[in-house]
PDB file of N, CA and C in Angstrom:
ATOM      1  N   UNK A   1      -1.808 -24.910  -5.333  1.00 58.00           N
ATOM      2  CA  UNK A   1      -0.726 -24.230  -4.631  1.00 58.00           C
ATOM      3  C   UNK A   1      -1.229 -22.957  -3.952  1.00 58.00           C
ATOM      4  N   UNK A   2      -1.997 -22.143  -4.675  1.00 61.00           N
ATOM      5  CA  UNK A   2      -2.485 -20.896  -4.102  1.00 61.00           C
ATOM      6  C   UNK A   2      -3.951 -20.994  -3.702  1.00 61.00           C
ATOM      7  N   UNK A   3      -4.434 -22.193  -3.416  1.00 70.00           N
ATOM      8  CA  UNK A   3      -5.835 -22.384  -3.057  1.00 70.00           C
ATOM      9  C   UNK A   3      -6.197 -21.731  -1.731  1.00 70.00           C
ATOM     10  N   UNK A   4      -5.223 -21.501  -0.866  1.00 72.00           N
ATOM     11  CA  UNK A   4      -5.495 -20.932   0.445  1.00 72.00           C
ATOM     12  C   UNK A   4      -5.849 -19.453   0.371  1.00 72.00           C
ATOM     13  N   UNK A   5      -5.567 -18.796  -0.742  1.00 70.00           N
ATOM     14  CA  UNK A   5      -5.785 -17.360  -0.852  1.00 70.00           C
ATOM     15  C   UNK A   5      -6.875 -17.062  -1.873  1.00 70.00           C
ATOM     16  N   UNK A   6      -7.692 -16.091  -1.540  1.00 72.00           N
ATOM     17  CA  UNK A   6      -8.759 -15.681  -2.450  1.00 72.00           C
ATOM     18  C   UNK A   6      -8.170 -14.666  -3.427  1.00 72.00           C
ATOM     19  N   UNK A   7      -7.934 -15.089  -4.667  1.00 76.00           N
ATOM     20  CA  UNK A   7      -7.334 -14.213  -5.670  1.00 76.00           C
ATOM     21  C   UNK A   7      -8.423 -13.481  -6.431  1.00 76.00           C
ATOM     22  N   UNK A   8      -8.884 -12.394  -5.827  1.00 80.00           N
ATOM     23  CA  UNK A   8      -9.846 -11.544  -6.508  1.00 80.00           C
ATOM     24  C   UNK A   8      -9.067 -10.529  -7.340  1.00 80.00           C
ATOM     25  N   UNK A   9      -9.763  -9.819  -8.194  1.00 84.00           N
ATOM     26  CA  UNK A   9      -9.096  -8.809  -9.021  1.00 84.00           C
ATOM     27  C   UNK A   9      -8.383  -7.750  -8.180  1.00 84.00           C
ATOM     28  N   UNK A  10      -9.015  -7.182  -7.132  1.00 79.00           N
ATOM     29  CA  UNK A  10      -8.295  -6.184  -6.328  1.00 79.00           C
ATOM     30  C   UNK A  10      -7.023  -6.732  -5.683  1.00 79.00           C
ATOM     31  N   UNK A  11      -7.055  -7.974  -5.217  1.00 79.00           N
ATOM     32  CA  UNK A  11      -5.866  -8.577  -4.610  1.00 79.00           C
ATOM     33  C   UNK A  11      -4.766  -8.737  -5.653  1.00 79.00           C
ATOM     34  N   UNK A  12      -5.124  -9.213  -6.823  1.00 83.00           N
ATOM     35  CA  UNK A  12      -4.140  -9.399  -7.894  1.00 83.00           C
ATOM     36  C   UNK A  12      -3.544  -8.061  -8.332  1.00 83.00           C
ATOM     37  N   UNK A  13      -4.382  -7.031  -8.447  1.00 85.00           N
ATOM     38  CA  UNK A  13      -3.894  -5.695  -8.838  1.00 85.00           C
ATOM     39  C   UNK A  13      -2.959  -5.144  -7.764  1.00 85.00           C
ATOM     40  N   UNK A  14      -3.319  -5.320  -6.491  1.00 81.00           N
ATOM     41  CA  UNK A  14      -2.474  -4.837  -5.391  1.00 81.00           C
ATOM     42  C   UNK A  14      -1.090  -5.473  -5.466  1.00 81.00           C
ATOM     43  N   UNK A  15      -1.022  -6.799  -5.618  1.00 85.00           N
ATOM     44  CA  UNK A  15       0.272  -7.464  -5.672  1.00 85.00           C
ATOM     45  C   UNK A  15       1.032  -7.136  -6.959  1.00 85.00           C
ATOM     46  N   UNK A  16       0.320  -6.941  -8.051  1.00 90.00           N
ATOM     47  CA  UNK A  16       0.980  -6.528  -9.297  1.00 90.00           C
ATOM     48  C   UNK A  16       1.599  -5.142  -9.137  1.00 90.00           C
ATOM     49  N   UNK A  17       0.891  -4.240  -8.473  1.00 86.00           N
ATOM     50  CA  UNK A  17       1.440  -2.897  -8.236  1.00 86.00           C
ATOM     51  C   UNK A  17       2.688  -2.959  -7.360  1.00 86.00           C
ATOM     52  N   UNK A  18       2.666  -3.806  -6.340  1.00 86.00           N
ATOM     53  CA  UNK A  18       3.847  -3.956  -5.487  1.00 86.00           C
ATOM     54  C   UNK A  18       5.021  -4.485  -6.312  1.00 86.00           C
ATOM     55  N   UNK A  19       4.779  -5.467  -7.165  1.00 91.00           N
ATOM     56  CA  UNK A  19       5.848  -6.009  -8.006  1.00 91.00           C
ATOM     57  C   UNK A  19       6.399  -4.941  -8.947  1.00 91.00           C
ATOM     58  N   UNK A  20       5.520  -4.159  -9.557  1.00 92.00           N
ATOM     59  CA  UNK A  20       5.961  -3.082 -10.451  1.00 92.00           C
ATOM     60  C   UNK A  20       6.760  -2.022  -9.709  1.00 92.00           C
ATOM     61  N   UNK A  21       6.341  -1.688  -8.506  1.00 89.00           N
ATOM     62  CA  UNK A  21       7.074  -0.702  -7.701  1.00 89.00           C
ATOM     63  C   UNK A  21       8.464  -1.224  -7.367  1.00 89.00           C
ATOM     64  N   UNK A  22       8.567  -2.491  -7.005  1.00 90.00           N
ATOM     65  CA  UNK A  22       9.881  -3.064  -6.680  1.00 90.00           C
ATOM     66  C   UNK A  22      10.805  -3.081  -7.897  1.00 90.00           C
ATOM     67  N   UNK A  23      10.271  -3.437  -9.053  1.00 94.00           N
ATOM     68  CA  UNK A  23      11.082  -3.419 -10.276  1.00 94.00           C
ATOM     69  C   UNK A  23      11.504  -1.992 -10.610  1.00 94.00           C
ATOM     70  N   UNK A  24      10.556  -1.061 -10.523  1.00 92.00           N
ATOM     71  CA  UNK A  24      10.862   0.343 -10.799  1.00 92.00           C
ATOM     72  C   UNK A  24      11.899   0.914  -9.847  1.00 92.00           C
ATOM     73  N   UNK A  25      11.772   0.587  -8.555  1.00 90.00           N
ATOM     74  CA  UNK A  25      12.740   1.082  -7.573  1.00 90.00           C
ATOM     75  C   UNK A  25      14.125   0.484  -7.810  1.00 90.00           C
ATOM     76  N   UNK A  26      14.176  -0.763  -8.228  1.00 91.00           N
ATOM     77  CA  UNK A  26      15.469  -1.384  -8.517  1.00 91.00           C
ATOM     78  C   UNK A  26      16.153  -0.676  -9.677  1.00 91.00           C
ATOM     79  N   UNK A  27      15.417  -0.432 -10.733  1.00 94.00           N
ATOM     80  CA  UNK A  27      15.978   0.279 -11.894  1.00 94.00           C
ATOM     81  C   UNK A  27      16.403   1.688 -11.498  1.00 94.00           C
ATOM     82  N   UNK A  28      15.554   2.387 -10.738  1.00 90.00           N
ATOM     83  CA  UNK A  28      15.859   3.757 -10.300  1.00 90.00           C
ATOM     84  C   UNK A  28      17.118   3.778  -9.434  1.00 90.00           C
ATOM     85  N   UNK A  29      17.272   2.793  -8.558  1.00 89.00           N
ATOM     86  CA  UNK A  29      18.432   2.733  -7.679  1.00 89.00           C
ATOM     87  C   UNK A  29      19.712   2.463  -8.475  1.00 89.00           C
ATOM     88  N   UNK A  30      19.622   1.649  -9.516  1.00 92.00           N
ATOM     89  CA  UNK A  30      20.797   1.378 -10.347  1.00 92.00           C
ATOM     90  C   UNK A  30      21.191   2.628 -11.129  1.00 92.00           C
ATOM     91  N   UNK A  31      20.205   3.331 -11.664  1.00 93.00           N
ATOM     92  CA  UNK A  31      20.483   4.528 -12.475  1.00 93.00           C
ATOM     93  C   UNK A  31      20.936   5.712 -11.616  1.00 93.00           C
ATOM     94  N   UNK A  32      20.339   5.858 -10.423  1.00 90.00           N
ATOM     95  CA  UNK A  32      20.611   7.012  -9.581  1.00 90.00           C
ATOM     96  C   UNK A  32      20.634   6.579  -8.115  1.00 90.00           C
ATOM     97  N   UNK A  33      21.820   6.266  -7.583  1.00 88.00           N
ATOM     98  CA  UNK A  33      21.895   5.825  -6.185  1.00 88.00           C
ATOM     99  C   UNK A  33      21.291   6.870  -5.234  1.00 88.00           C
ATOM    100  N   UNK A  34      20.657   6.362  -4.199  1.00 87.00           N
ATOM    101  CA  UNK A  34      19.932   7.226  -3.272  1.00 87.00           C
ATOM    102  C   UNK A  34      20.844   7.886  -2.246  1.00 87.00           C
ATOM    103  N   UNK A  35      20.354   8.956  -1.682  1.00 88.00           N
ATOM    104  CA  UNK A  35      21.021   9.619  -0.560  1.00 88.00           C
ATOM    105  C   UNK A  35      20.027   9.710   0.588  1.00 88.00           C
ATOM    106  N   UNK A  36      20.556   9.821   1.776  1.00 92.00           N
ATOM    107  CA  UNK A  36      19.704   9.928   2.956  1.00 92.00           C
ATOM    108  C   UNK A  36      19.156  11.345   3.047  1.00 92.00           C
ATOM    109  N   UNK A  37      17.866  11.448   3.396  1.00 91.00           N
ATOM    110  CA  UNK A  37      17.271  12.760   3.603  1.00 91.00           C
ATOM    111  C   UNK A  37      16.264  12.691   4.734  1.00 91.00           C
ATOM    112  N   UNK A  38      15.924  13.845   5.250  1.00 92.00           N
ATOM    113  CA  UNK A  38      14.984  13.942   6.368  1.00 92.00           C
ATOM    114  C   UNK A  38      13.700  14.568   5.868  1.00 92.00           C
ATOM    115  N   UNK A  39      12.581  13.863   6.040  1.00 90.00           N
ATOM    116  CA  UNK A  39      11.254  14.374   5.705  1.00 90.00           C
ATOM    117  C   UNK A  39      10.424  14.450   6.970  1.00 90.00           C
ATOM    118  N   UNK A  40       9.126  14.160   6.865  1.00 92.00           N
ATOM    119  CA  UNK A  40       8.272  14.208   8.043  1.00 92.00           C
ATOM    120  C   UNK A  40       8.443  12.991   8.946  1.00 92.00           C
ATOM    121  N   UNK A  41       9.038  11.916   8.423  1.00 90.00           N
ATOM    122  CA  UNK A  41       9.297  10.749   9.267  1.00 90.00           C
ATOM    123  C   UNK A  41      10.349  11.108  10.318  1.00 90.00           C
ATOM    124  N   UNK A  42      10.278  10.504  11.490  1.00 91.00           N
ATOM    125  CA  UNK A  42      11.187  10.906  12.576  1.00 91.00           C
ATOM    126  C   UNK A  42      12.630  10.428  12.414  1.00 91.00           C
ATOM    127  N   UNK A  43      12.959   9.830  11.269  1.00 91.00           N
ATOM    128  CA  UNK A  43      14.314   9.360  11.018  1.00 91.00           C
ATOM    129  C   UNK A  43      14.749   9.797   9.632  1.00 91.00           C
ATOM    130  N   UNK A  44      16.052   9.869   9.428  1.00 92.00           N
ATOM    131  CA  UNK A  44      16.575  10.120   8.087  1.00 92.00           C
ATOM    132  C   UNK A  44      16.431   8.823   7.294  1.00 92.00           C
ATOM    133  N   UNK A  45      15.913   8.923   6.079  1.00 93.00           N
ATOM    134  CA  UNK A  45      15.595   7.723   5.301  1.00 93.00           C
ATOM    135  C   UNK A  45      16.153   7.808   3.885  1.00 93.00           C
ATOM    136  N   UNK A  46      16.308   6.638   3.280  1.00 92.00           N
ATOM    137  CA  UNK A  46      16.632   6.533   1.866  1.00 92.00           C
ATOM    138  C   UNK A  46      15.341   6.182   1.131  1.00 92.00           C
ATOM    139  N   UNK A  47      15.388   6.132  -0.199  1.00 91.00           N
ATOM    140  CA  UNK A  47      14.198   5.741  -0.970  1.00 91.00           C
ATOM    141  C   UNK A  47      13.719   4.360  -0.576  1.00 91.00           C
ATOM    142  N   UNK A  48      14.639   3.441  -0.391  1.00 90.00           N
ATOM    143  CA  UNK A  48      14.280   2.080  -0.010  1.00 90.00           C
ATOM    144  C   UNK A  48      13.596   2.024   1.352  1.00 90.00           C
ATOM    145  N   UNK A  49      14.094   2.818   2.297  1.00 92.00           N
ATOM    146  CA  UNK A  49      13.453   2.883   3.617  1.00 92.00           C
ATOM    147  C   UNK A  49      12.022   3.391   3.495  1.00 92.00           C
ATOM    148  N   UNK A  50      11.848   4.459   2.726  1.00 93.00           N
ATOM    149  CA  UNK A  50      10.506   5.028   2.560  1.00 93.00           C
ATOM    150  C   UNK A  50       9.583   4.055   1.825  1.00 93.00           C
ATOM    151  N   UNK A  51      10.124   3.308   0.851  1.00 92.00           N
ATOM    152  CA  UNK A  51       9.319   2.309   0.159  1.00 92.00           C
ATOM    153  C   UNK A  51       8.866   1.229   1.140  1.00 92.00           C
ATOM    154  N   UNK A  52       9.769   0.743   1.964  1.00 92.00           N
ATOM    155  CA  UNK A  52       9.419  -0.291   2.933  1.00 92.00           C
ATOM    156  C   UNK A  52       8.351   0.205   3.902  1.00 92.00           C
ATOM    157  N   UNK A  53       8.535   1.403   4.445  1.00 94.00           N
ATOM    158  CA  UNK A  53       7.554   1.983   5.364  1.00 94.00           C
ATOM    159  C   UNK A  53       6.221   2.197   4.651  1.00 94.00           C
ATOM    160  N   UNK A  54       6.269   2.673   3.419  1.00 94.00           N
ATOM    161  CA  UNK A  54       5.050   2.895   2.653  1.00 94.00           C
ATOM    162  C   UNK A  54       4.308   1.609   2.331  1.00 94.00           C
ATOM    163  N   UNK A  55       5.048   0.542   2.001  1.00 91.00           N
ATOM    164  CA  UNK A  55       4.408  -0.750   1.732  1.00 91.00           C
ATOM    165  C   UNK A  55       3.778  -1.329   2.988  1.00 91.00           C
ATOM    166  N   UNK A  56       4.449  -1.160   4.119  1.00 94.00           N
ATOM    167  CA  UNK A  56       3.840  -1.601   5.382  1.00 94.00           C
ATOM    168  C   UNK A  56       2.551  -0.832   5.653  1.00 94.00           C
ATOM    169  N   UNK A  57       2.589   0.483   5.465  1.00 95.00           N
ATOM    170  CA  UNK A  57       1.399   1.301   5.684  1.00 95.00           C
ATOM    171  C   UNK A  57       0.275   0.882   4.739  1.00 95.00           C
ATOM    172  N   UNK A  58       0.605   0.626   3.484  1.00 91.00           N
ATOM    173  CA  UNK A  58      -0.410   0.200   2.508  1.00 91.00           C
ATOM    174  C   UNK A  58      -1.030  -1.132   2.910  1.00 91.00           C
ATOM    175  N   UNK A  59      -0.221  -2.061   3.365  1.00 89.00           N
ATOM    176  CA  UNK A  59      -0.745  -3.360   3.789  1.00 89.00           C
ATOM    177  C   UNK A  59      -1.663  -3.204   4.999  1.00 89.00           C
ATOM    178  N   UNK A  60      -1.256  -2.391   5.963  1.00 95.00           N
ATOM    179  CA  UNK A  60      -2.088  -2.193   7.162  1.00 95.00           C
ATOM    180  C   UNK A  60      -3.402  -1.497   6.819  1.00 95.00           C
ATOM    181  N   UNK A  61      -3.355  -0.535   5.923  1.00 94.00           N
ATOM    182  CA  UNK A  61      -4.597   0.147   5.515  1.00 94.00           C
ATOM    183  C   UNK A  61      -5.566  -0.860   4.900  1.00 94.00           C
ATOM    184  N   UNK A  62      -5.063  -1.720   4.035  1.00 88.00           N
ATOM    185  CA  UNK A  62      -5.923  -2.730   3.406  1.00 88.00           C
ATOM    186  C   UNK A  62      -6.451  -3.737   4.420  1.00 88.00           C
ATOM    187  N   UNK A  63      -5.615  -4.162   5.357  1.00 89.00           N
ATOM    188  CA  UNK A  63      -6.067  -5.108   6.373  1.00 89.00           C
ATOM    189  C   UNK A  63      -7.126  -4.496   7.279  1.00 89.00           C
ATOM    190  N   UNK A  64      -6.920  -3.258   7.684  1.00 92.00           N
ATOM    191  CA  UNK A  64      -7.906  -2.577   8.534  1.00 92.00           C
ATOM    192  C   UNK A  64      -9.217  -2.400   7.775  1.00 92.00           C
ATOM    193  N   UNK A  65      -9.129  -2.044   6.507  1.00 89.00           N
ATOM    194  CA  UNK A  65     -10.338  -1.851   5.694  1.00 89.00           C
ATOM    195  C   UNK A  65     -11.147  -3.145   5.596  1.00 89.00           C
ATOM    196  N   UNK A  66     -10.462  -4.236   5.326  1.00 86.00           N
ATOM    197  CA  UNK A  66     -11.149  -5.524   5.224  1.00 86.00           C
ATOM    198  C   UNK A  66     -11.719  -5.923   6.587  1.00 86.00           C
ATOM    199  N   UNK A  67     -10.968  -5.675   7.642  1.00 87.00           N
ATOM    200  CA  UNK A  67     -11.426  -6.024   8.980  1.00 87.00           C
ATOM    201  C   UNK A  67     -12.621  -5.210   9.440  1.00 87.00           C
ATOM    202  N   UNK A  68     -12.681  -3.950   9.049  1.00 88.00           N
ATOM    203  CA  UNK A  68     -13.781  -3.077   9.468  1.00 88.00           C
ATOM    204  C   UNK A  68     -14.904  -2.990   8.443  1.00 88.00           C
ATOM    205  N   UNK A  69     -14.794  -3.684   7.322  1.00 84.00           N
ATOM    206  CA  UNK A  69     -15.784  -3.589   6.251  1.00 84.00           C
ATOM    207  C   UNK A  69     -17.197  -3.864   6.711  1.00 84.00           C
ATOM    208  N   UNK A  70     -17.365  -4.917   7.473  1.00 85.00           N
ATOM    209  CA  UNK A  70     -18.703  -5.275   7.952  1.00 85.00           C
ATOM    210  C   UNK A  70     -19.241  -4.225   8.921  1.00 85.00           C
ATOM    211  N   UNK A  71     -18.381  -3.727   9.785  1.00 88.00           N
ATOM    212  CA  UNK A  71     -18.801  -2.691  10.735  1.00 88.00           C
ATOM    213  C   UNK A  71     -19.140  -1.379  10.019  1.00 88.00           C
ATOM    214  N   UNK A  72     -18.363  -1.043   8.986  1.00 84.00           N
ATOM    215  CA  UNK A  72     -18.670   0.165   8.218  1.00 84.00           C
ATOM    216  C   UNK A  72     -20.039   0.064   7.555  1.00 84.00           C
ATOM    217  N   UNK A  73     -20.362  -1.123   7.061  1.00 84.00           N
ATOM    218  CA  UNK A  73     -21.672  -1.326   6.437  1.00 84.00           C
ATOM    219  C   UNK A  73     -22.793  -1.109   7.449  1.00 84.00           C
ATOM    220  N   UNK A  74     -22.578  -1.564   8.682  1.00 86.00           N
ATOM    221  CA  UNK A  74     -23.594  -1.379   9.724  1.00 86.00           C
ATOM    222  C   UNK A  74     -23.657   0.083  10.155  1.00 86.00           C
ATOM    223  N   UNK A  75     -22.497   0.695  10.409  1.00 86.00           N
ATOM    224  CA  UNK A  75     -22.458   2.079  10.895  1.00 86.00           C
ATOM    225  C   UNK A  75     -23.106   3.049   9.916  1.00 86.00           C
ATOM    226  N   UNK A  76     -22.854   2.854   8.630  1.00 83.00           N
ATOM    227  CA  UNK A  76     -23.355   3.783   7.621  1.00 83.00           C
ATOM    228  C   UNK A  76     -24.597   3.262   6.895  1.00 83.00           C
ATOM    229  N   UNK A  77     -25.188   2.204   7.429  1.00 85.00           N
ATOM    230  CA  UNK A  77     -26.411   1.611   6.875  1.00 85.00           C
ATOM    231  C   UNK A  77     -26.281   1.310   5.375  1.00 85.00           C
ATOM    232  N   UNK A  78     -25.188   0.670   5.022  1.00 84.00           N
ATOM    233  CA  UNK A  78     -24.948   0.299   3.631  1.00 84.00           C
ATOM    234  C   UNK A  78     -25.525  -1.087   3.359  1.00 84.00           C
ATOM    235  N   UNK A  79     -25.901  -1.332   2.131  1.00 87.00           N
ATOM    236  CA  UNK A  79     -26.440  -2.639   1.768  1.00 87.00           C
ATOM    237  C   UNK A  79     -25.368  -3.720   1.752  1.00 87.00           C
ATOM    238  N   UNK A  80     -24.142  -3.332   1.414  1.00 86.00           N
ATOM    239  CA  UNK A  80     -23.032  -4.277   1.401  1.00 86.00           C
ATOM    240  C   UNK A  80     -21.777  -3.579   1.897  1.00 86.00           C
ATOM    241  N   UNK A  81     -20.750  -4.356   2.118  1.00 84.00           N
ATOM    242  CA  UNK A  81     -19.487  -3.791   2.598  1.00 84.00           C
ATOM    243  C   UNK A  81     -18.908  -2.844   1.551  1.00 84.00           C
ATOM    244  N   UNK A  82     -18.205  -1.784   1.997  1.00 85.00           N
ATOM    245  CA  UNK A  82     -17.580  -0.876   1.034  1.00 85.00           C
ATOM    246  C   UNK A  82     -16.544  -1.610   0.176  1.00 85.00           C
ATOM    247  N   UNK A  83     -16.361  -1.156  -1.024  1.00 85.00           N
ATOM    248  CA  UNK A  83     -15.456  -1.791  -1.971  1.00 85.00           C
ATOM    249  C   UNK A  83     -14.009  -1.710  -1.499  1.00 85.00           C
ATOM    250  N   UNK A  84     -13.272  -2.789  -1.749  1.00 85.00           N
ATOM    251  CA  UNK A  84     -11.853  -2.784  -1.413  1.00 85.00           C
ATOM    252  C   UNK A  84     -11.051  -1.893  -2.360  1.00 85.00           C
ATOM    253  N   UNK A  85     -11.653  -1.487  -3.467  1.00 88.00           N
ATOM    254  CA  UNK A  85     -10.971  -0.550  -4.370  1.00 88.00           C
ATOM    255  C   UNK A  85     -10.723   0.775  -3.660  1.00 88.00           C
ATOM    256  N   UNK A  86     -11.590   1.149  -2.735  1.00 90.00           N
ATOM    257  CA  UNK A  86     -11.399   2.385  -1.981  1.00 90.00           C
ATOM    258  C   UNK A  86     -10.129   2.285  -1.146  1.00 90.00           C
ATOM    259  N   UNK A  87      -9.949   1.160  -0.470  1.00 90.00           N
ATOM    260  CA  UNK A  87      -8.737   0.992   0.340  1.00 90.00           C
ATOM    261  C   UNK A  87      -7.500   0.885  -0.533  1.00 90.00           C
ATOM    262  N   UNK A  88      -7.643   0.296  -1.711  1.00 88.00           N
ATOM    263  CA  UNK A  88      -6.505   0.202  -2.629  1.00 88.00           C
ATOM    264  C   UNK A  88      -6.033   1.591  -3.050  1.00 88.00           C
ATOM    265  N   UNK A  89      -6.968   2.428  -3.464  1.00 92.00           N
ATOM    266  CA  UNK A  89      -6.621   3.788  -3.884  1.00 92.00           C
ATOM    267  C   UNK A  89      -6.038   4.569  -2.706  1.00 92.00           C
ATOM    268  N   UNK A  90      -6.659   4.443  -1.533  1.00 94.00           N
ATOM    269  CA  UNK A  90      -6.163   5.133  -0.344  1.00 94.00           C
ATOM    270  C   UNK A  90      -4.755   4.660   0.021  1.00 94.00           C
ATOM    271  N   UNK A  91      -4.518   3.360  -0.030  1.00 92.00           N
ATOM    272  CA  UNK A  91      -3.198   2.843   0.339  1.00 92.00           C
ATOM    273  C   UNK A  91      -2.127   3.259  -0.661  1.00 92.00           C
ATOM    274  N   UNK A  92      -2.457   3.295  -1.948  1.00 89.00           N
ATOM    275  CA  UNK A  92      -1.479   3.739  -2.943  1.00 89.00           C
ATOM    276  C   UNK A  92      -1.190   5.244  -2.797  1.00 89.00           C
ATOM    277  N   UNK A  93      -2.211   6.017  -2.431  1.00 95.00           N
ATOM    278  CA  UNK A  93      -2.004   7.447  -2.183  1.00 95.00           C
ATOM    279  C   UNK A  93      -1.089   7.656  -0.978  1.00 95.00           C
ATOM    280  N   UNK A  94      -1.272   6.872   0.075  1.00 95.00           N
ATOM    281  CA  UNK A  94      -0.405   6.965   1.248  1.00 95.00           C
ATOM    282  C   UNK A  94       1.010   6.555   0.894  1.00 95.00           C
ATOM    283  N   UNK A  95       1.164   5.522   0.078  1.00 92.00           N
ATOM    284  CA  UNK A  95       2.491   5.083  -0.352  1.00 92.00           C
ATOM    285  C   UNK A  95       3.198   6.196  -1.123  1.00 92.00           C
ATOM    286  N   UNK A  96       2.515   6.821  -2.049  1.00 93.00           N
ATOM    287  CA  UNK A  96       3.110   7.916  -2.825  1.00 93.00           C
ATOM    288  C   UNK A  96       3.458   9.076  -1.898  1.00 93.00           C
ATOM    289  N   UNK A  97       2.582   9.402  -0.959  1.00 96.00           N
ATOM    290  CA  UNK A  97       2.829  10.512  -0.022  1.00 96.00           C
ATOM    291  C   UNK A  97       4.079  10.232   0.820  1.00 96.00           C
ATOM    292  N   UNK A  98       4.224   9.013   1.327  1.00 95.00           N
ATOM    293  CA  UNK A  98       5.399   8.666   2.126  1.00 95.00           C
ATOM    294  C   UNK A  98       6.653   8.708   1.270  1.00 95.00           C
ATOM    295  N   UNK A  99       6.575   8.231   0.033  1.00 91.00           N
ATOM    296  CA  UNK A  99       7.740   8.255  -0.851  1.00 91.00           C
ATOM    297  C   UNK A  99       8.178   9.685  -1.162  1.00 91.00           C
ATOM    298  N   UNK A 100       7.226  10.587  -1.358  1.00 92.00           N
ATOM    299  CA  UNK A 100       7.567  11.966  -1.749  1.00 92.00           C
ATOM    300  C   UNK A 100       7.946  12.844  -0.558  1.00 92.00           C
ATOM    301  N   UNK A 101       7.218  12.744   0.542  1.00 92.00           N
ATOM    302  CA  UNK A 101       7.394  13.681   1.650  1.00 92.00           C
ATOM    303  C   UNK A 101       8.053  13.066   2.878  1.00 92.00           C
ATOM    304  N   UNK A 102       8.116  11.736   2.933  1.00 85.00           N
ATOM    305  CA  UNK A 102       8.642  11.059   4.126  1.00 85.00           C
ATOM    306  C   UNK A 102      10.092  11.266   4.241  1.00 85.00           C
TER     307      UNK A 102
END
C-alpha cells in the first residue's frame, strides 16, 4: 500500500509530529476556543490559520531542502548530501515561530 513512498526515519518522525500537532491543536481548541489576532502575517489569523500556514511552510522547507541537497553538496564540497534532520529542525522552528508570532 505504501510502497510508493520511502519511509525513512526522518519522514516518519515528520509525519508523526504533524499528527501530534493536529491532535494537540484539537484538544487546545476544545478547551480554549481561539480568537482572531494580528501578528507579522499580513492578515488577522486564528490558531488554526497559523497552523495551516506553518505546516505549509514546513512542507516547502523540507521539499526545497531535498531538492537542493545535491547542489548543496557540490557548492560546499561535501562528501554527501546534508542530512534531512537539519531541514526537519528548521521547519519545526519555523512552524513554532509562525504559531507564536504570526
